[in-house]
PDB file of C-alpha atoms and ligand atoms in Angstrom:
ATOM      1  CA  UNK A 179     -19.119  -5.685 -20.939  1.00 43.00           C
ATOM      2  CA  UNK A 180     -18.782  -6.392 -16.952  1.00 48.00           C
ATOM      3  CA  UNK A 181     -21.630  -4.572 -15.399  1.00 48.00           C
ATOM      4  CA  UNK A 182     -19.967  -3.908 -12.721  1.00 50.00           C
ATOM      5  CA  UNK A 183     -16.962  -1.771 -13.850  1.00 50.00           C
ATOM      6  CA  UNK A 184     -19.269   0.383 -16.168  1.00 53.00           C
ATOM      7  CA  UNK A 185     -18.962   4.103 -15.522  1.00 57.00           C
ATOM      8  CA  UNK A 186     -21.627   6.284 -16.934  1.00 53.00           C
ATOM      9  CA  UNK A 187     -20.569  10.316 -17.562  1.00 54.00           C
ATOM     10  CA  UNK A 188     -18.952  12.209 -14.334  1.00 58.00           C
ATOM     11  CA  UNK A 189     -18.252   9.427 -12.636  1.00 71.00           C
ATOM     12  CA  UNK A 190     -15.394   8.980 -10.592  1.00 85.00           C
ATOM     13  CA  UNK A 191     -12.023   6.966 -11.094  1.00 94.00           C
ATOM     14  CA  UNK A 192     -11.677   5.318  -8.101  1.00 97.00           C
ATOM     15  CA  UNK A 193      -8.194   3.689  -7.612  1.00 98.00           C
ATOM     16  CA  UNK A 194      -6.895   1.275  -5.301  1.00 98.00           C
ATOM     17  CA  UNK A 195      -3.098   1.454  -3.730  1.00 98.00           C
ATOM     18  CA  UNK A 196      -3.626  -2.430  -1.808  1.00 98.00           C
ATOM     19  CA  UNK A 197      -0.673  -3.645  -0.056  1.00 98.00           C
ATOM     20  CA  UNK A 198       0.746  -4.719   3.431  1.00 97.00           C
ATOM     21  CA  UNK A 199       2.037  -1.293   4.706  1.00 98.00           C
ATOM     22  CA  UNK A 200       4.240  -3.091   7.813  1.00 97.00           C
ATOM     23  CA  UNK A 201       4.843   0.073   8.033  1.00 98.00           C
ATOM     24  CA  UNK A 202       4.302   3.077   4.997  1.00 98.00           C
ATOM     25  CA  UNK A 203       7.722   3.949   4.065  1.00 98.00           C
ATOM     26  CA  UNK A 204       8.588   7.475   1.945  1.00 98.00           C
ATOM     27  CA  UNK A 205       8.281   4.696  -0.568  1.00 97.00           C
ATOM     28  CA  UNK A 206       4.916   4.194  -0.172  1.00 98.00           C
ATOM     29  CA  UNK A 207       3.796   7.912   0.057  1.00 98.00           C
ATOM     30  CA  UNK A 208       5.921   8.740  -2.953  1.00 97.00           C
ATOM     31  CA  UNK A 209       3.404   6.407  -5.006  1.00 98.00           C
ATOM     32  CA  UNK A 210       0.545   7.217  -2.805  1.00 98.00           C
ATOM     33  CA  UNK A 211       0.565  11.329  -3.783  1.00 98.00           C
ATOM     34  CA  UNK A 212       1.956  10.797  -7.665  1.00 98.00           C
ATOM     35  CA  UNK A 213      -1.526   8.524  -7.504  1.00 98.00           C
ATOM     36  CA  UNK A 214      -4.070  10.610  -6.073  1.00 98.00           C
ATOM     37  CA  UNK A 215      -3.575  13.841  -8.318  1.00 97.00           C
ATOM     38  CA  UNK A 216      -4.131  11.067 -11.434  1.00 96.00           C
ATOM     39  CA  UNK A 217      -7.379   9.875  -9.630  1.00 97.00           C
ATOM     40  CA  UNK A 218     -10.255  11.308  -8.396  1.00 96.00           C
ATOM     41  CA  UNK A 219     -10.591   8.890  -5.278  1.00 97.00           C
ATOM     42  CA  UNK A 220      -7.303   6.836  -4.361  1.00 98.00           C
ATOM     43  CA  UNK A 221      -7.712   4.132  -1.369  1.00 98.00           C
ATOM     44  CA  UNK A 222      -4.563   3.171  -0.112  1.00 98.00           C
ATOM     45  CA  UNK A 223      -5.803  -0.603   1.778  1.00 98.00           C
ATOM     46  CA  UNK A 224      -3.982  -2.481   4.197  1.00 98.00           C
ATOM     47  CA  UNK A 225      -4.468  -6.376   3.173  1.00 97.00           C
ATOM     48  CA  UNK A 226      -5.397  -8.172   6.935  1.00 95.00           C
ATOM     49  CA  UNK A 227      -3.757 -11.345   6.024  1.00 84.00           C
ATOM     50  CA  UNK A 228      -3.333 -13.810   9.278  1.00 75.00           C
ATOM     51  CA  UNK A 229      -0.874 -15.960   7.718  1.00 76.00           C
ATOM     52  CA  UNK A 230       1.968 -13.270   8.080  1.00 79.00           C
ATOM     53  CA  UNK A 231       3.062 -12.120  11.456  1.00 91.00           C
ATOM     54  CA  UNK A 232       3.312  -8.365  10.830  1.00 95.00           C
ATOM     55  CA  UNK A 233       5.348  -5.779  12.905  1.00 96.00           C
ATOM     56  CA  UNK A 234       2.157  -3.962  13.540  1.00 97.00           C
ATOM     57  CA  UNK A 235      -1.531  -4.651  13.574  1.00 96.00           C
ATOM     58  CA  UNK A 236      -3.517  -3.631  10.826  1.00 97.00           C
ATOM     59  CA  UNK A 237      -5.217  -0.633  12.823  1.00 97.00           C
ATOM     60  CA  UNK A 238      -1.919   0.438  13.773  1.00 98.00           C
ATOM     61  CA  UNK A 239      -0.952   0.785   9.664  1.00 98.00           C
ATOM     62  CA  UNK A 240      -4.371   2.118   9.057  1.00 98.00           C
ATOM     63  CA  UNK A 241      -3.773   4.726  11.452  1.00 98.00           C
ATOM     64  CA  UNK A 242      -0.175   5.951  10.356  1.00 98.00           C
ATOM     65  CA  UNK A 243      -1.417   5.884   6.936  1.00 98.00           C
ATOM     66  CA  UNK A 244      -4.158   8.089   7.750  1.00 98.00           C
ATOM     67  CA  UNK A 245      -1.943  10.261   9.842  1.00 98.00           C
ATOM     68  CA  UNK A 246       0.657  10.447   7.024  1.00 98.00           C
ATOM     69  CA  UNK A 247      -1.824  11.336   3.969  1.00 98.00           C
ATOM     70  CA  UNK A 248      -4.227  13.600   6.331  1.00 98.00           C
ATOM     71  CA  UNK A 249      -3.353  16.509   3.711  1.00 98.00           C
ATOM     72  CA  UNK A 250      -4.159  14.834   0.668  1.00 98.00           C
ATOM     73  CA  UNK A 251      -7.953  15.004   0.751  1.00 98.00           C
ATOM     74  CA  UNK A 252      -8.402  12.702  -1.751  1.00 98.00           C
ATOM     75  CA  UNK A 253      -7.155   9.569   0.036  1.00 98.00           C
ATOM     76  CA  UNK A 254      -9.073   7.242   2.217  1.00 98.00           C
ATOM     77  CA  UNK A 255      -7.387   4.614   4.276  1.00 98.00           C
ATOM     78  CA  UNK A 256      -8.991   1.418   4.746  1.00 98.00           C
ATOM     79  CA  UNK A 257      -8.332  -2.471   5.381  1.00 98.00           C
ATOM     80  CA  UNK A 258      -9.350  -5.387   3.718  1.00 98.00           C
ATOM     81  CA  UNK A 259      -9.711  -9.351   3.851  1.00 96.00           C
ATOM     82  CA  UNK A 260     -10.719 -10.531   0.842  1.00 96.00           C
ATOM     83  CA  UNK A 261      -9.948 -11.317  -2.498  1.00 97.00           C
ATOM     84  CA  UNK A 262      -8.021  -7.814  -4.238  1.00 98.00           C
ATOM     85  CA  UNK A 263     -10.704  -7.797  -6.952  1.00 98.00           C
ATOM     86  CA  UNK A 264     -13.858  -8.699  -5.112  1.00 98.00           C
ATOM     87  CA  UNK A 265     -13.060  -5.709  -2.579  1.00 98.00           C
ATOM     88  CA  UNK A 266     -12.571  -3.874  -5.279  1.00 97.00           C
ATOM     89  CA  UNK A 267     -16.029  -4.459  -6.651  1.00 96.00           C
ATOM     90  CA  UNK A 268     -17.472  -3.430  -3.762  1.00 97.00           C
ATOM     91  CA  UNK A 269     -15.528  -0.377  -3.629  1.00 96.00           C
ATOM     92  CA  UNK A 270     -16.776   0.196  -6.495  1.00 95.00           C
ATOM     93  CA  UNK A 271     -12.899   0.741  -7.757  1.00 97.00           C
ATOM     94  CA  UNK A 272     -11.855  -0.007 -11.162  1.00 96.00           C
ATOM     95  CA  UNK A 273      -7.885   0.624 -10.979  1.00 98.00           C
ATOM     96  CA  UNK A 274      -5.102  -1.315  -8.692  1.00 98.00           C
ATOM     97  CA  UNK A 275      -1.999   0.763  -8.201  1.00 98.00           C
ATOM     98  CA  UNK A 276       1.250  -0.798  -7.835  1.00 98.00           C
ATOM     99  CA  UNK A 277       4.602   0.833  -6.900  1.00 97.00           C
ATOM    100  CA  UNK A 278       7.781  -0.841  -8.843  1.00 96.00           C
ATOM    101  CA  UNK A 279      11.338  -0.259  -7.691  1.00 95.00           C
ATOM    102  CA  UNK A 280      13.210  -2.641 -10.050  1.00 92.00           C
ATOM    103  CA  UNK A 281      13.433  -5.638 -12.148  1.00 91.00           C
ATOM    104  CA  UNK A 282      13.012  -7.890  -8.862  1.00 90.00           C
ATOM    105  CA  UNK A 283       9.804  -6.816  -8.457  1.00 94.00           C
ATOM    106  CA  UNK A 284       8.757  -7.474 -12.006  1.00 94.00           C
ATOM    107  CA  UNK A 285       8.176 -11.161 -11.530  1.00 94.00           C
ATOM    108  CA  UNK A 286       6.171 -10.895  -8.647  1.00 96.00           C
ATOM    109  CA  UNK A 287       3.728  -7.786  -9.787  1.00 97.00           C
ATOM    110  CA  UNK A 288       3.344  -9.231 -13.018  1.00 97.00           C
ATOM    111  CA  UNK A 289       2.250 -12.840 -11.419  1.00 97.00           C
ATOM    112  CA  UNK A 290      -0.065 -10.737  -9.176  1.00 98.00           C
ATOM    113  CA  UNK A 291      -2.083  -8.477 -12.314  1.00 98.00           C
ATOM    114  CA  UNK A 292      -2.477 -11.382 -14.673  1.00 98.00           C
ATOM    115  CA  UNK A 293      -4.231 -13.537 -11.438  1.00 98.00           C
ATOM    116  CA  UNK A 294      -6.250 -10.439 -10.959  1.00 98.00           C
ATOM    117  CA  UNK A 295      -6.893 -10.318 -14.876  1.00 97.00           C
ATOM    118  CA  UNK A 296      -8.024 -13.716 -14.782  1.00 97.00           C
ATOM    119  CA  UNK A 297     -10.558 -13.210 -11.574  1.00 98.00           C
ATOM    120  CA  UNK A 298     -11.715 -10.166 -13.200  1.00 97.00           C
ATOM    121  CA  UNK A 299     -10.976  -8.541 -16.579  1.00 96.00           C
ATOM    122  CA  UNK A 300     -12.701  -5.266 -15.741  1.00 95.00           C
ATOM    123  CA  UNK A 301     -10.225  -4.317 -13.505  1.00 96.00           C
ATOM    124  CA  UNK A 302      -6.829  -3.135 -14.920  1.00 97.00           C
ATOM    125  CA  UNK A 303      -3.362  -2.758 -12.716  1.00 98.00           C
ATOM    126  CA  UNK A 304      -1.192   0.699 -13.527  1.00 98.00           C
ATOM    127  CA  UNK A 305       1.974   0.642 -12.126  1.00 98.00           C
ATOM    128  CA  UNK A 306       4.160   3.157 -11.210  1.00 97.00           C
ATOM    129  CA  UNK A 307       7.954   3.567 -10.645  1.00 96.00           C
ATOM    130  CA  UNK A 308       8.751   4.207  -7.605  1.00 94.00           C
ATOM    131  CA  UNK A 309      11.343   7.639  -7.133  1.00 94.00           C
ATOM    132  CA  UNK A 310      15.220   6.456  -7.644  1.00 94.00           C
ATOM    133  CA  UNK A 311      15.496   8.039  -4.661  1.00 95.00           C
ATOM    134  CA  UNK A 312      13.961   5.323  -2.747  1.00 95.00           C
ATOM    135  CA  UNK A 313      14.354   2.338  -5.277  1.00 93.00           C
ATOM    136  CA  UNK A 314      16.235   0.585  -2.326  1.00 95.00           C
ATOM    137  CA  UNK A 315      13.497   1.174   0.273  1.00 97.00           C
ATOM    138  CA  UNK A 316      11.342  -1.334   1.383  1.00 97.00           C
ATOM    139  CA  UNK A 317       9.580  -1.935   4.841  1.00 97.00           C
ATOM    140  CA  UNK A 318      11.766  -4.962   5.592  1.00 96.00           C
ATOM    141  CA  UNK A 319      15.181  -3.082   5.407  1.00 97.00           C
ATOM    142  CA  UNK A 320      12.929  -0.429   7.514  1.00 98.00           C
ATOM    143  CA  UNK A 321      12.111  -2.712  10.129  1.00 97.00           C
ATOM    144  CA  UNK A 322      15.302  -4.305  10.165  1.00 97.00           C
ATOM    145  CA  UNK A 323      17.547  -0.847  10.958  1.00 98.00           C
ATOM    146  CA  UNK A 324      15.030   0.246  13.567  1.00 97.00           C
ATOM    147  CA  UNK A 325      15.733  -3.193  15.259  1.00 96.00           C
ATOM    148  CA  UNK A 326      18.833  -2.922  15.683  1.00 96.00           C
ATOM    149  CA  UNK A 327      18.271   1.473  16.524  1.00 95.00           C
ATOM    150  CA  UNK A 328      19.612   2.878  13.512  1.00 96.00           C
ATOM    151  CA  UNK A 329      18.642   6.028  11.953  1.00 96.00           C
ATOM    152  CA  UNK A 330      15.472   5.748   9.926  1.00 97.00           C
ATOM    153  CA  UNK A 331      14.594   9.116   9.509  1.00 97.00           C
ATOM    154  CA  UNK A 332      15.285   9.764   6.176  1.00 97.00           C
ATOM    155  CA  UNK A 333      13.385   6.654   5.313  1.00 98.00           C
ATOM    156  CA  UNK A 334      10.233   6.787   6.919  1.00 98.00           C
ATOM    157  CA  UNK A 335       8.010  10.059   8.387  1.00 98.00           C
ATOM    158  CA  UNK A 336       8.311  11.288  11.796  1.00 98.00           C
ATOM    159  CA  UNK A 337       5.327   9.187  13.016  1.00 98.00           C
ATOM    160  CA  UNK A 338       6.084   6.421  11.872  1.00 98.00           C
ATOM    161  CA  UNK A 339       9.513   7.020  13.017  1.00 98.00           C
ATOM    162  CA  UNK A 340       8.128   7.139  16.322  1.00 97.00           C
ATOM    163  CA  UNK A 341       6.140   4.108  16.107  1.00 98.00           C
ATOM    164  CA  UNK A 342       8.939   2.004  15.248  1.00 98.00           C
ATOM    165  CA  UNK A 343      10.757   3.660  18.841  1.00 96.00           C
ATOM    166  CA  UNK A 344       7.712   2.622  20.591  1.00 96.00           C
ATOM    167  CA  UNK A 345       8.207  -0.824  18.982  1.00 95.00           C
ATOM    168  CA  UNK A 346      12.149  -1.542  19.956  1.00 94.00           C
ATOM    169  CA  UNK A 347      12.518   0.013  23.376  1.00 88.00           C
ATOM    170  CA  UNK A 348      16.032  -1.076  23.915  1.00 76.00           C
ATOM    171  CA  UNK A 349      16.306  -3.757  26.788  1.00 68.00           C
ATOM    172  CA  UNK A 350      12.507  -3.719  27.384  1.00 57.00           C
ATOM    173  CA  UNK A 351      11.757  -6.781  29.556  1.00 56.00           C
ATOM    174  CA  UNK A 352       9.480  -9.474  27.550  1.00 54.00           C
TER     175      UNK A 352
HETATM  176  O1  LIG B 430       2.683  -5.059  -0.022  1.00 59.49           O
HETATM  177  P1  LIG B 430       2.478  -6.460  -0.558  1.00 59.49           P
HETATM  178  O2  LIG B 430       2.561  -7.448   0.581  1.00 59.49           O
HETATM  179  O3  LIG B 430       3.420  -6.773  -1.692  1.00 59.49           O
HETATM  180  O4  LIG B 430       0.969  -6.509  -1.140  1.00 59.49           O
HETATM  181  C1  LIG B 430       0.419  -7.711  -1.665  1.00 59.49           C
HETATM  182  C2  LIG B 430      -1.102  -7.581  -1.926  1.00 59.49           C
HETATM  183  C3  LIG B 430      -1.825  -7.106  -0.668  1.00 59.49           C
HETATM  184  C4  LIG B 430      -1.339  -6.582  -3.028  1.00 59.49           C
HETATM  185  C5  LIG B 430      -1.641  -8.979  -2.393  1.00 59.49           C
HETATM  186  O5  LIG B 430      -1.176  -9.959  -1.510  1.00 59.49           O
HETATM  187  C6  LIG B 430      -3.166  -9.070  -2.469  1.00 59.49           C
HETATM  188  O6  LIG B 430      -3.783  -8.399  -3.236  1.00 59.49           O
HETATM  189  N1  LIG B 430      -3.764  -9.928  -1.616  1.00 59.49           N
HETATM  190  C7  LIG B 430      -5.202 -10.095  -1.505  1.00 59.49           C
HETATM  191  C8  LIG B 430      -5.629 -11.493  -1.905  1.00 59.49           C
HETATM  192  C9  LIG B 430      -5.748 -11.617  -3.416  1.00 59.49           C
HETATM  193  O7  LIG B 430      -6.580 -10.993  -4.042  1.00 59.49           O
HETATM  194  N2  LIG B 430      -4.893 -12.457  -4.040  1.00 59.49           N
HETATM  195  C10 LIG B 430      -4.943 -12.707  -5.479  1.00 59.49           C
HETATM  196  C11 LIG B 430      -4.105 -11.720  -6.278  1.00 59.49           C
HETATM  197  S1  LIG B 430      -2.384 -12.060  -6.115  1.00 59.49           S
END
């Protein structure tokens, strides 16, 4: 039994959405409010990783993730730089969710919960499928029609619609 994933009566399931965010798509928040009505605490994390050279800084996707789940009062927005599973300890969190779209992702997610297995048995990965509706959504394609000042409205919400503006000014000076 690992001590530190036992829950005693009443206590909380405490899940954890982890992921880059670069930046929440309707995607994302699809997943993030199917999750929190099956949890009683759902912590959507930003991973801080320096190795990739995001679109925006971590506080910037901790704050549009707080502004875009400020009605769901069971999510918390936070950031880590760890190890998934040892933040997760200290989080006291026993569940990672994952959003899949399609078989692509399969590969990938699968690779990802058995390494987390392995570093810590206690701690289980649920995934979810992510709405048809936005199967072909991903951050990426996000980022890439905002570039180039396409329409991203149905895609993302209005604030982060507006952050991505903010981003690709056309002909701002360097
Ligand atoms: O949105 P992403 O980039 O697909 O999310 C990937 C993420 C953040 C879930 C993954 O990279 C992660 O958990 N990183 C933390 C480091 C870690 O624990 N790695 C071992 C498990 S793969």
């Amino acid at each position: 039994m690992n001590q530190h994933h036992a829950r005693g009566e009443g206590e909380n399931r405490v899940a954890v959405y982890p992921g880059s965010f670069d930046p929440v798509t309707f995607g994302h928040l699809d997943i993030i409010r199917r999750a929190a009505k099956q949890f009683d605490r759902l912590i959507v994390s930003v991973l801080n990783n320096t190795t990739k050279s995001p679109l925006f800084s971590v506080e910037e996707r901790v704050e549009l993730l707080r502004e875009v789940t400020k009605d769901l009062p069971n999510v918390e927005v936070d950031s880590f730089r760890d190890l998934l599973v040892r933040y997760m300890r200290n989080k006291q969190a026993q569940i990672i969710i994952r959003g899949i779209r399609s078989v692509t992702d399969f590969e990938y997610e699968l690779q990802m919960a058995s390494t987390n297995r392995q570093l810590d048995e206690g701690i289980e990965t649920i995934f979810m499928m992510t709405n048809p509706k936005y199967s072909y959504l991903s951050s990426s394609i996000v980022k890439e029609i905002a570039k180039f000042h396409g329409a991203v409205q149905d895609l993302v919400p209005p604030a982060v619609e507006a952050a991505l503006r903010n981003k690709y000014v056309p002909n701002r000076q360097p």
